[in-house]
Coordinates of C-alpha atoms and ligand atoms in Angstrom, one line a residue:
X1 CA 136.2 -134.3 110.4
X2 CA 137.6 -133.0 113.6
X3 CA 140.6 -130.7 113.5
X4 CA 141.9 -129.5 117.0
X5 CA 145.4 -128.0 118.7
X6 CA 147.0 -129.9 121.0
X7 CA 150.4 -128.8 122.4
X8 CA 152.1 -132.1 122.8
X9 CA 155.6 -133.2 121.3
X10 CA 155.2 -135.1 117.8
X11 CA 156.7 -137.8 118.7
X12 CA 154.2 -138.9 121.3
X13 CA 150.8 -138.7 119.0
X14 CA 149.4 -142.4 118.5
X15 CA 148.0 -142.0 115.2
X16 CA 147.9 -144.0 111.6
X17 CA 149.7 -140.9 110.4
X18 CA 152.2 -137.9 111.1
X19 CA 152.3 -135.5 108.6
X20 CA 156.1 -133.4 109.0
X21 CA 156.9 -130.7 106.1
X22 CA 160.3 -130.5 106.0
X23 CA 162.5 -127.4 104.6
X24 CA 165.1 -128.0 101.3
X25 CA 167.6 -126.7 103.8
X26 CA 167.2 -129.1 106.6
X27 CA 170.6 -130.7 107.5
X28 CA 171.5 -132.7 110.1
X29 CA 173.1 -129.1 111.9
X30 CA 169.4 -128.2 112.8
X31 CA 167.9 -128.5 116.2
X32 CA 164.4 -129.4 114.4
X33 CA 166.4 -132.5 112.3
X34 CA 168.1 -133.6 115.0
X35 CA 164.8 -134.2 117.1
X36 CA 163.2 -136.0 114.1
X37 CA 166.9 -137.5 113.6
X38 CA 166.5 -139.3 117.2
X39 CA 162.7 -139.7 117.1
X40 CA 163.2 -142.3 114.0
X41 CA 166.1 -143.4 114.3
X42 CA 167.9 -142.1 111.2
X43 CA 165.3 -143.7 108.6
X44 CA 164.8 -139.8 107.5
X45 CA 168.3 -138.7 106.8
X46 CA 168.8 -142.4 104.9
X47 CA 165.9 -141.2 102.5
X48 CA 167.3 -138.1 102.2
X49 CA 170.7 -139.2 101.5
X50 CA 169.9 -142.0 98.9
X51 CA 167.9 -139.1 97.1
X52 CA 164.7 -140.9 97.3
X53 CA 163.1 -137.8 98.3
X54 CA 163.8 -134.6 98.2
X55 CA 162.0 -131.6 100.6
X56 CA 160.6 -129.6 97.1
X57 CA 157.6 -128.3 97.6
X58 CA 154.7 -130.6 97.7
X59 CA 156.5 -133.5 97.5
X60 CA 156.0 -136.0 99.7
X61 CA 157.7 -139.4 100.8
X62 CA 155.7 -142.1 103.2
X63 CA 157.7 -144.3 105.9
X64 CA 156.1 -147.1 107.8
X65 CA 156.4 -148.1 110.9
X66 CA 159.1 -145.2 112.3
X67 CA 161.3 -146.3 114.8
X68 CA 160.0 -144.3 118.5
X69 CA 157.3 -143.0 117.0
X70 CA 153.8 -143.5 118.2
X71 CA 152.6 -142.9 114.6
X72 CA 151.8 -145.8 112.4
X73 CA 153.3 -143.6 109.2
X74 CA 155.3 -140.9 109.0
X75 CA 154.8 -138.8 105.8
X76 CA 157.9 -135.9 105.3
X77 CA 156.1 -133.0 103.3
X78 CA 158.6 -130.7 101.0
X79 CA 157.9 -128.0 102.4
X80 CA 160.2 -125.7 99.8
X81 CA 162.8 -122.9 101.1
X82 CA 162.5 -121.9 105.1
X83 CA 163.0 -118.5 103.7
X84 CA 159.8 -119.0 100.9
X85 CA 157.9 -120.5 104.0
X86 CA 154.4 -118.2 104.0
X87 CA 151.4 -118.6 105.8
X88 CA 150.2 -119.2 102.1
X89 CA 152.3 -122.0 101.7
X90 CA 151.6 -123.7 104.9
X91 CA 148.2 -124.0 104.1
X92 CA 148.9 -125.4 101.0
X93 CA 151.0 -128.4 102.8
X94 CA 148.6 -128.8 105.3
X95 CA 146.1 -129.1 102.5
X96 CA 148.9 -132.1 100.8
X97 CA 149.0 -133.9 104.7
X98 CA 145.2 -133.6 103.9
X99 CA 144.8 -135.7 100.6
X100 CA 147.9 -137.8 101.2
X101 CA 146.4 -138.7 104.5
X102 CA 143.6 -140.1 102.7
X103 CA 144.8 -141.7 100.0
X104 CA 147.0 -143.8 102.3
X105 CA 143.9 -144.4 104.2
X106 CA 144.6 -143.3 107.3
X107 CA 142.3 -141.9 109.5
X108 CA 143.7 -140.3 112.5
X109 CA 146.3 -138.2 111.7
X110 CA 148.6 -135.6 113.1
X111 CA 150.1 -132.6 111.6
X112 CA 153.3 -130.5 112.5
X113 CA 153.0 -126.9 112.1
X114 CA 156.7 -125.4 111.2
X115 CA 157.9 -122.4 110.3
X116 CA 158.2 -118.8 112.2
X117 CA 154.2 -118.2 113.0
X118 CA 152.4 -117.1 116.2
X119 CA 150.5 -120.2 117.3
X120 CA 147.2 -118.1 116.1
X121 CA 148.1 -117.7 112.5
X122 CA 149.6 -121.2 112.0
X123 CA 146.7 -123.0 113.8
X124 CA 144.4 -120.7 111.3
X125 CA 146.2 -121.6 108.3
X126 CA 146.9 -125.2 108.7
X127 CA 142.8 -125.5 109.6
X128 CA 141.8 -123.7 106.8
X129 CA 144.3 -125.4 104.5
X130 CA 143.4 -129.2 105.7
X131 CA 139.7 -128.6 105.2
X132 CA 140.8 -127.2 101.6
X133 CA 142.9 -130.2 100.9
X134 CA 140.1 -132.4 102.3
X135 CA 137.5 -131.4 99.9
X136 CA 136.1 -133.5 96.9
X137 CA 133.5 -132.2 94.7
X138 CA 129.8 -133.2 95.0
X139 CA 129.3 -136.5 93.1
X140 CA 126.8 -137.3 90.7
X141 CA 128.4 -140.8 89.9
X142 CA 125.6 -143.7 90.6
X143 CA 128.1 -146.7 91.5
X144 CA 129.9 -146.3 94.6
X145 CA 133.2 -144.8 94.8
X146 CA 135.3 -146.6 97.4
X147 CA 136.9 -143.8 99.7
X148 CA 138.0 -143.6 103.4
X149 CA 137.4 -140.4 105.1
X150 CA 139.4 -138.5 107.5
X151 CA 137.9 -138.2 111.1
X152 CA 140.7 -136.8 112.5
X153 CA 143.7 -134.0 112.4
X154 CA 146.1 -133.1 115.4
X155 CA 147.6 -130.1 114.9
X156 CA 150.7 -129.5 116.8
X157 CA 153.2 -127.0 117.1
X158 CA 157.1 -126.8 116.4
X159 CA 157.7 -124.0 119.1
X160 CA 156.1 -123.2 122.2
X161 CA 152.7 -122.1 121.9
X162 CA 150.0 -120.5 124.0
X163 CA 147.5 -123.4 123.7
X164 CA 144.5 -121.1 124.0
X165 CA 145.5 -118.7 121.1
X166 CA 146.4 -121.9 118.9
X167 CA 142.8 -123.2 119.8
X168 CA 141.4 -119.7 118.7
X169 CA 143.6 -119.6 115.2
X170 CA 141.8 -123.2 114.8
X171 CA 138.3 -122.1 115.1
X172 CA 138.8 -119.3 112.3
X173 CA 140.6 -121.3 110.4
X174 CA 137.4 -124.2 110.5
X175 CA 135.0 -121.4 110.2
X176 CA 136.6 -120.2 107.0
X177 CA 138.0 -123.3 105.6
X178 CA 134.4 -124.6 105.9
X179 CA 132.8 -121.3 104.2
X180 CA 135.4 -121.9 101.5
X181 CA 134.6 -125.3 100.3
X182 CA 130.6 -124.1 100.9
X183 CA 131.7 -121.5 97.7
X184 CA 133.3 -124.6 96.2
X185 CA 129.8 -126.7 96.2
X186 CA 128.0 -124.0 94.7
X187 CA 130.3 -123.1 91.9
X188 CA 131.1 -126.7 91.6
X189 CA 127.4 -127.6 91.0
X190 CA 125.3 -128.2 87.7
X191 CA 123.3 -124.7 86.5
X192 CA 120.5 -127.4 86.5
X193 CA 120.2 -127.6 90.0
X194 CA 122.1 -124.4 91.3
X195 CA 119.6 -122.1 89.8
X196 CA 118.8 -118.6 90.8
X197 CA 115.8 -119.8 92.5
X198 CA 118.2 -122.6 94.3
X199 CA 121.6 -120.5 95.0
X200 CA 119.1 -118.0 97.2
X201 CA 117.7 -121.3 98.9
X202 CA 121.0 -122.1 99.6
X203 CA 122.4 -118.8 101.1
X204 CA 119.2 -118.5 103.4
X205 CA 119.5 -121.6 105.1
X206 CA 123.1 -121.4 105.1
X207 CA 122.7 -117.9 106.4
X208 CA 120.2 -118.6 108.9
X209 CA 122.3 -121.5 110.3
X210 CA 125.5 -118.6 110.6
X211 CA 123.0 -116.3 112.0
X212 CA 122.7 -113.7 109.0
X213 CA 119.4 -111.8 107.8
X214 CA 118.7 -112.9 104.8
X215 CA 116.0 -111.4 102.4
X216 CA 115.5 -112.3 99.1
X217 CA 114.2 -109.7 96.4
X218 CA 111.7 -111.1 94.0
X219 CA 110.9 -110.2 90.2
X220 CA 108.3 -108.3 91.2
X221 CA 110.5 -106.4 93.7
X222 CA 112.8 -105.4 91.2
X223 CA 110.1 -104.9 89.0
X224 CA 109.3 -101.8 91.4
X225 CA 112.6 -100.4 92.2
X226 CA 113.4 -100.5 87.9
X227 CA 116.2 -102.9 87.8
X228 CA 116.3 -102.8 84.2
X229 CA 119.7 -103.9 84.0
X230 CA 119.2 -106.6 85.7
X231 CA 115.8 -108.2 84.3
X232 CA 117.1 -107.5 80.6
X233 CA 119.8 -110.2 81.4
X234 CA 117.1 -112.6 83.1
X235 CA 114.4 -112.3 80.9
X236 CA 115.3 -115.2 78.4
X237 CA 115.4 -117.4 81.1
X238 CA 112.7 -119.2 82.6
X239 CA 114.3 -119.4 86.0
X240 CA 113.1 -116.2 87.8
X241 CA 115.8 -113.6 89.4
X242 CA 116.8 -113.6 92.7
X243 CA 118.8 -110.5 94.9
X244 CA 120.0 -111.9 97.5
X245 CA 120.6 -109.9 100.7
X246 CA 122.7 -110.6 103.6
X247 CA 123.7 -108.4 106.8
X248 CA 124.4 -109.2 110.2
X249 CA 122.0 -108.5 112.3
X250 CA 122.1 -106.9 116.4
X251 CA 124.5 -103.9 115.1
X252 CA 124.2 -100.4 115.2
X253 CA 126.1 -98.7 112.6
X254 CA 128.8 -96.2 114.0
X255 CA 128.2 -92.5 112.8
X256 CA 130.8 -91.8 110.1
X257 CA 132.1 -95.4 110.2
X258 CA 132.1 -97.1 107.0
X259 CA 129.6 -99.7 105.8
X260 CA 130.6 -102.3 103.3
X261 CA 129.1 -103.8 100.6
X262 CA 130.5 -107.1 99.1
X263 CA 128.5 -107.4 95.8
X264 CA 129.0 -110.9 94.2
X265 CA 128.0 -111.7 90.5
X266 CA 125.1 -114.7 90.6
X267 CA 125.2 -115.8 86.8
X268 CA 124.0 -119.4 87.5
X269 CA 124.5 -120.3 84.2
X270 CA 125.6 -117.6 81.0
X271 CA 125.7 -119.1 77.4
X272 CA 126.1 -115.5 76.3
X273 CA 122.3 -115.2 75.7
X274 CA 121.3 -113.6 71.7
X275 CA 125.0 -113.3 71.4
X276 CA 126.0 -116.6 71.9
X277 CA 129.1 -117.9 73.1
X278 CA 130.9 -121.2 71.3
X279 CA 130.3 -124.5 72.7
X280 CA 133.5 -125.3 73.5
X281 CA 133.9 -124.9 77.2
X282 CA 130.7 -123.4 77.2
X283 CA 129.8 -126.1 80.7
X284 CA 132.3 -123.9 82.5
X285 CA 129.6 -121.2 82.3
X286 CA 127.5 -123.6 85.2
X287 CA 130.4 -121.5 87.9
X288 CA 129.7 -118.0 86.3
X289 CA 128.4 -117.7 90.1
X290 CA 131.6 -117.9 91.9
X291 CA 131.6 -114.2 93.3
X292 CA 128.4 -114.6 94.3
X293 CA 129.2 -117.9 95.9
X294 CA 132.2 -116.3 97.5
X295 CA 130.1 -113.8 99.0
X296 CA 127.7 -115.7 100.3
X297 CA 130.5 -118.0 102.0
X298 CA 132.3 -114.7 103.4
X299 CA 129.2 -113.4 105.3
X300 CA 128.5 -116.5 106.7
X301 CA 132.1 -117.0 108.7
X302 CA 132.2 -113.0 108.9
X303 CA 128.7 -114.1 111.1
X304 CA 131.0 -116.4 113.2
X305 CA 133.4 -114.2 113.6
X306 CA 133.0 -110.5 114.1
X307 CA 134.0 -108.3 111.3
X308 CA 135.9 -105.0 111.8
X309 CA 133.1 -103.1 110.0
X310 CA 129.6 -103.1 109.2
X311 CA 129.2 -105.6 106.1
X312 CA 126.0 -106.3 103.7
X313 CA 126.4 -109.1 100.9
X314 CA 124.7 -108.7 98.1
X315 CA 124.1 -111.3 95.1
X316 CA 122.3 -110.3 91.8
X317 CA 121.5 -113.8 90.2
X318 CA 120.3 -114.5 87.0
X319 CA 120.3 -117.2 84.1
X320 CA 121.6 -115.5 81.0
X321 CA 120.0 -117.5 78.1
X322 CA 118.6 -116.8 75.0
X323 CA 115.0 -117.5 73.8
X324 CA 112.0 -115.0 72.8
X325 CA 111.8 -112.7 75.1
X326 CA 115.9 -112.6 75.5
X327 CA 117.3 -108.7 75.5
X328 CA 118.9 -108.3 72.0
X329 CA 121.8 -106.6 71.0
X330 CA 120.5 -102.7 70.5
X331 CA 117.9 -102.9 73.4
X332 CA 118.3 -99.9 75.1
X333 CA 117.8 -99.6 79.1
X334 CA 117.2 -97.5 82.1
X335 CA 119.1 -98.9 85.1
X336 CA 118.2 -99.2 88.9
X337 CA 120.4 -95.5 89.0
X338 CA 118.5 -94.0 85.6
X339 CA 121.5 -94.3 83.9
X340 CA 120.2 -95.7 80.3
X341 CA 122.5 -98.5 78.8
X342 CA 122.6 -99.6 75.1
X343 CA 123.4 -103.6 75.2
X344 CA 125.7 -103.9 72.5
X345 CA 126.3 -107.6 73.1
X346 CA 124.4 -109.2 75.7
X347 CA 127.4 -111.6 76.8
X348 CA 128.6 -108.8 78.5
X349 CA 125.8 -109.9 81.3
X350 CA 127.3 -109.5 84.4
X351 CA 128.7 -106.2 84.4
X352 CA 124.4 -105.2 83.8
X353 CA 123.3 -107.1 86.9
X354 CA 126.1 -106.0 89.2
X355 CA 125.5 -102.4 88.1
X356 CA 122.0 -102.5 89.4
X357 CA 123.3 -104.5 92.5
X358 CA 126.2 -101.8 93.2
X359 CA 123.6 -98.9 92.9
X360 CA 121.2 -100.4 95.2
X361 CA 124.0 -101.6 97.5
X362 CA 124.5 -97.5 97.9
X363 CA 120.6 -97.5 98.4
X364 CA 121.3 -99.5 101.5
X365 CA 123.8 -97.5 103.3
X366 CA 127.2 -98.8 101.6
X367 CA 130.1 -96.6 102.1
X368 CA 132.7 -98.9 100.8
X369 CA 131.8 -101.1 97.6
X370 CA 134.0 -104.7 97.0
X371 CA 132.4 -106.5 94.0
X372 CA 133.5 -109.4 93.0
X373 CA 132.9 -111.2 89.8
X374 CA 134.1 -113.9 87.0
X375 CA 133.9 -110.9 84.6
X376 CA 135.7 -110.9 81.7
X377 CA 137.8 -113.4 79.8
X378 CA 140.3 -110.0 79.0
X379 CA 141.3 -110.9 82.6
X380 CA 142.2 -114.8 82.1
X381 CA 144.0 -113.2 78.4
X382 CA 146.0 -110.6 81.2
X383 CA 146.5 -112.5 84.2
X384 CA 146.0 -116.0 83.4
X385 CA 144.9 -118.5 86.2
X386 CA 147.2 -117.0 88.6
X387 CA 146.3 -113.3 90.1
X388 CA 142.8 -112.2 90.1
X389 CA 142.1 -108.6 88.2
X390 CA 141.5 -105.9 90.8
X391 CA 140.4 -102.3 90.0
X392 CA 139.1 -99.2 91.9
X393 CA 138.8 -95.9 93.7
X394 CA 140.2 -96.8 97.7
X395 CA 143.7 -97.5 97.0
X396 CA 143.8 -98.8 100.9
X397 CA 141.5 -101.8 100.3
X398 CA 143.6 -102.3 97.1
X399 CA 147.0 -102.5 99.1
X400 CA 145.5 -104.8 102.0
X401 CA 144.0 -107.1 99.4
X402 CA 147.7 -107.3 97.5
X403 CA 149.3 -107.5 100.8
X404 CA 146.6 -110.4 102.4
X405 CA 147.9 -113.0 99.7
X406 CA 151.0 -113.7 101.9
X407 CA 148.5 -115.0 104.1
X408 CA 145.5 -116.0 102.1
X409 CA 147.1 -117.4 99.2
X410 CA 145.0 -115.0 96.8
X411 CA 146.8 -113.3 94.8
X412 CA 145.6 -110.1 93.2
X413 CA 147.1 -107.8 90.7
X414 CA 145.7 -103.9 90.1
X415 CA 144.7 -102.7 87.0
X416 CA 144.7 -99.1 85.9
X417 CA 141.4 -97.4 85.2
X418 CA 142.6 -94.4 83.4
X419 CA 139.7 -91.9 82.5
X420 CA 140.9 -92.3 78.8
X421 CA 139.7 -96.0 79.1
X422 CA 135.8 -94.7 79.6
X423 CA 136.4 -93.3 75.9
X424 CA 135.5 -96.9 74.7
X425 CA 131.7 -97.6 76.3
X426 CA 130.2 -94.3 75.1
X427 CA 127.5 -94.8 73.3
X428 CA 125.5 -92.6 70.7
X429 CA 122.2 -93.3 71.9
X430 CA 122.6 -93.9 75.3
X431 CA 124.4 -92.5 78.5
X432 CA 126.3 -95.5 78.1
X433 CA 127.2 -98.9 76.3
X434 CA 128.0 -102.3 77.7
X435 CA 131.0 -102.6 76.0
X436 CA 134.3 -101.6 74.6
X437 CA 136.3 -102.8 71.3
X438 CA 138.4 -105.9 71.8
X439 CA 141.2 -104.1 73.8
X440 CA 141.4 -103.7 77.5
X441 CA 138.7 -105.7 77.9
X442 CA 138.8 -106.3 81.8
X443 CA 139.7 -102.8 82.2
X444 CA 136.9 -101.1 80.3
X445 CA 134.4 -103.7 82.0
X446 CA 135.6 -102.0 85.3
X447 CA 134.8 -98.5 83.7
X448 CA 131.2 -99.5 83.2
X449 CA 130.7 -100.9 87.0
X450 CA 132.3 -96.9 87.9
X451 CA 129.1 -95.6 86.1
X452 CA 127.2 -97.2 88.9
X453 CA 129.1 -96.3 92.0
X454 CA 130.2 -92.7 90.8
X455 CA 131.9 -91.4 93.8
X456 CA 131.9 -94.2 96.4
X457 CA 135.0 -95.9 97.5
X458 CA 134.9 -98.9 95.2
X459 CA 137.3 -102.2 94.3
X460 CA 136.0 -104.5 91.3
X461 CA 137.9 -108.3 92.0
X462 CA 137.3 -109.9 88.4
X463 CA 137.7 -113.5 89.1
X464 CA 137.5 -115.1 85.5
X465 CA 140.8 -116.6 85.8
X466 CA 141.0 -118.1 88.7
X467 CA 137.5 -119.5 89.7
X468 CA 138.7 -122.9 88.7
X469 CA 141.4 -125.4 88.8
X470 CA 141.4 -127.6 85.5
X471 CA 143.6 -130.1 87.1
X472 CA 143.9 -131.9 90.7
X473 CA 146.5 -130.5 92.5
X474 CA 148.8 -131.7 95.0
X475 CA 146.6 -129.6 98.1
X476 CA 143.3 -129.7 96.4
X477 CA 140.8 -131.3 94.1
X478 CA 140.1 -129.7 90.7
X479 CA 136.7 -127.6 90.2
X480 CA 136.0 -124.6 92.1
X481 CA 138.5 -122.7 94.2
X482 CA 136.6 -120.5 96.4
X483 CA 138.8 -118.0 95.0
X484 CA 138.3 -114.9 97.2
X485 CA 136.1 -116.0 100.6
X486 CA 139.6 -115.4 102.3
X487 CA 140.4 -112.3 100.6
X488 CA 137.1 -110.9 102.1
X489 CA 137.1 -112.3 105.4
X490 CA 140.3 -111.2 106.0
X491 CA 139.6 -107.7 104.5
X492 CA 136.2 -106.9 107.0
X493 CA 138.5 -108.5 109.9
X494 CA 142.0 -107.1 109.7
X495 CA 141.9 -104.2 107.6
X496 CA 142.2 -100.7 109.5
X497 CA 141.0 -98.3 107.0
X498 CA 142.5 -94.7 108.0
X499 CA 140.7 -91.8 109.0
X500 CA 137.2 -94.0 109.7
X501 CA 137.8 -94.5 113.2
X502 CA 136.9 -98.2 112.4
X503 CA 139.2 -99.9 115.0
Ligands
BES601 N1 131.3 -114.9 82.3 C1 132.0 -114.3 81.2 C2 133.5 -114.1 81.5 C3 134.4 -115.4 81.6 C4 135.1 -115.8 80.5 C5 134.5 -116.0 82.8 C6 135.9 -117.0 80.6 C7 135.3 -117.1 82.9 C8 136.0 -117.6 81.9 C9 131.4 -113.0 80.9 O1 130.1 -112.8 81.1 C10 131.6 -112.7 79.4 O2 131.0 -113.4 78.7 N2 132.4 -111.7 79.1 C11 132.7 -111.4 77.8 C12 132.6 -109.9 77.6 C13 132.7 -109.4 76.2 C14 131.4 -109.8 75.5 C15 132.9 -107.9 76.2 C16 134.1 -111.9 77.4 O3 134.9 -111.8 78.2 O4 134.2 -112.5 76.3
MN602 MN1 128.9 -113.4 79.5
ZN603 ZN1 129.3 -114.1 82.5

């Protein structure tokens, strides 16, 4: 699909289909109805009027053949309240223009960017958002599934525009739009396919292709460096561990500026190992990798497009199964940092991995950790499937990540991490345990990842609720998310950090 600005009035755009969000407080008063007023010749205000559509958000309505229109179709987008309009939600409608585009079966299309946005951050967010809405799942099914795709999207803009800054806004906006639904694919695929073995594959030619260094860290490797953690929750599995590596490559880090680490968990597949989990839902376990997967889709646009600060992804990944040689509740072991851990229950798997991964990430220069993770089901009990979890030490990151949602669409909600909370994973034996009692569950999680980082600037993202959409919605497919590549992206490229003298 090709998605490219062109600064042109609607109304002249030959294509099969002209996507036009409209505001629940559009009358005919406004200089913006008037022009669509004229443009069909009154069809729109007669649909509005005889209450056969109404501008709520996501709601669409499809006219044929518009009077002085070059488009085949016009299709009016509720676009909700002018004063609701976000970034956020613009993506979201361009994401609708997106699937109702090809359900209709049209394949050049044109879409109308509205609302009170430079022409950068509309052109960004109406890319990003049609590639979203765009995306189906992988398909296993055998007997062809009749579909049309789109080969084209026109965005345009409701006020004047410097073309070249609308163009720029579009390249970002492909570059993470496209690393998103990459996160999607992964998470989205089968833990009999995406293995550890296969989800490193994956991120080094995907990598490569961006431009990234990748290096992958073996067994053995970890083996070397004691990654107890770690191997404890691999070693019922016959699929060997991976740590996968990523950085930029060509800079030279600034003295005393801060380094980043984005560590993502990179459970291909958890059924809870010795301490099984119930079968029930248990297949939703196949996208225990999504913070890995959005990790690995971050550094490869924050390869496209410069980051703010020096960045390194990390990705522990593991199979967490039982068998033989499984780790069993009351193993007892000594982590990447010497830090012993008693494994109380060993479904509390990723929190193990990531703490060797965050310890290691230090290793490697990391001033600044972001981990993110589908971490706890406390989290989905707390939050449900609309905010993420987010815990830490650098308040700043916090804020920006709360305050990016208005343009990512991520929301995230913090979580206290009290000192009184690290009450709950002592352990008798050990310096510490891998788990609490049943309260504050995503909370005390967090508390064990702190072990690991000790004093670095840290944030934990736990993901658990929000990794996947169990039904289709009206911008996007059901499955995987991507849930957090945006977050990240726009945290290494906007965020200032005080006192860093990272411009
Ligand atoms: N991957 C799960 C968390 C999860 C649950 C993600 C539901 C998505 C949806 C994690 O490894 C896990 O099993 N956590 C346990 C921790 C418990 C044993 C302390 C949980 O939340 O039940
Ligand atoms: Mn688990
Ligand atoms: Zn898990």
């Amino acid at each position: 699909m090709r998605i490219k600005f062109q600064n042109r009035p609607f109304a002249a755009i030959d294509c099969d289909l002209l996507a036009y969000p409209m505001f629940e407080e559009e009358t005919s008063g406004k200089p913006a109805f008037k022009t669509l007023e004229g443009a069909t010749d009154g069809i729109v205000s007669a649909v509005l009027s005889g209450g056969e559509f109404k501008p709520e958000l996501h709601r669409t309505c499809l006219i044929h053949r518009p009077k002085r229109l070059k488009a085949r179709r016009l299709l009016l987008i509720g676009a909700g309240k002018e004063s609701e309009f976000t970034l956020a939600r613009l993506r979201e409608v361009a994401g609708v223009a997106a699937r109702r585009a090809r359900a209709a079966h049209a394949v050049k299309t044109a879409f109308l960017m509205r609302g009170d946005f430079s022409g950068s951050e509309s052109a960004h967010a109406a890319a990003d958002g049609t590639l979203y809405g765009n995306y189906e799942s992988e398909m296993y099914k055998t007997r062809d599934i009749e579909t049309q795709d789109l080969e084209e999207v026109v965005l345009l803009a409701e006020n004047k525009v410097r073309t070249h800054e609308a163009e720029e806004g579009a390249r970002q906006g492909i570059i993470i739009g496209t690393a998103v639904n990459f996160a999607r694919t992964l998470a989205n695929e089968p833990a009999n396919v995406l293995t550890p073995g296969q989800l490193a594959e994956r991120a080094a030619t995907a990598g490569e292709r961006a431009g990234l260094e990748v290096r992958i860290l073996e067994r053995e490797d970890m083996e070397k460096l004691g990654m107890n953690a770690l191997l404890a929750v691999s070693s019922g599995s016959e699929q060997p561990p991976k740590l996968i590596v990523l950085r930029i490559p060509g800079r030279q880090p600034v003295k005393g500026a801060p380094v980043f680490a984005l560590v993502g968990k990179g459970v291909t597949f958890d059924s809870g190992g010795i301490s099984i989990k119930p079968s029930e839902k248990m297949e939703e376990m196949k996208a225990d990798m999504a913070g890995g997967a959005a990790v690995i889709a971050a550094m490869t646009a924050l390869a496209q497009i410069r980051p703010r600060h020096a960045v390194i992804g990390l990705v522990p990944s593991v199979e967490n199964l039982p068998s033989g040689k499984a780790a069993k509740p009351g193993d007892i072991v000594k982590s990447y940092l010497g830090k012993t851990i008693e494994i109380i229950n060993t479904d509390a798997e990723g929190r193990l991995i990531l703490a060797d991964a965050l310890a290691y990430a230090r290793t490697l220069g990391a001033t600044r950790l972001v981990d993110i993770a589908t971490l706890t089901g406390a989290c989905v009990i707390a939050l449900g499937h609309v905010n993420a979890g987010m815990m830490g030490t650098d308040q700043e990151i916090l804020e920006h990540l709360r305050n990016s949602a208005r343009f990512t669409g991520e929301k995230l909600w913090q979580l206290p991490l009290d000192e009184e909370y690290r009450k709950a994973i002592r352990s008798p034996i050990a310096d510490v345990k891998n788990v609490g009692d049943r309260s504050a569950g995503a909370i005390t999680a967090a508390k064990f990842l702190q072990e690991f980082v000790e004093e670095t600037p840290w944030v934990h993202i736990d993901i658990a609720g929000v990794d996947l959409c169990h039904d289709e919605q009206p911008f996007s497919a059901k499955g995987a998310t991507g849930f957090g590549v945006r977050s990240l992206v726009h945290l290494l490229t906007r965020c200032g950090l005080s006192g860093t003298g990272g411009k």
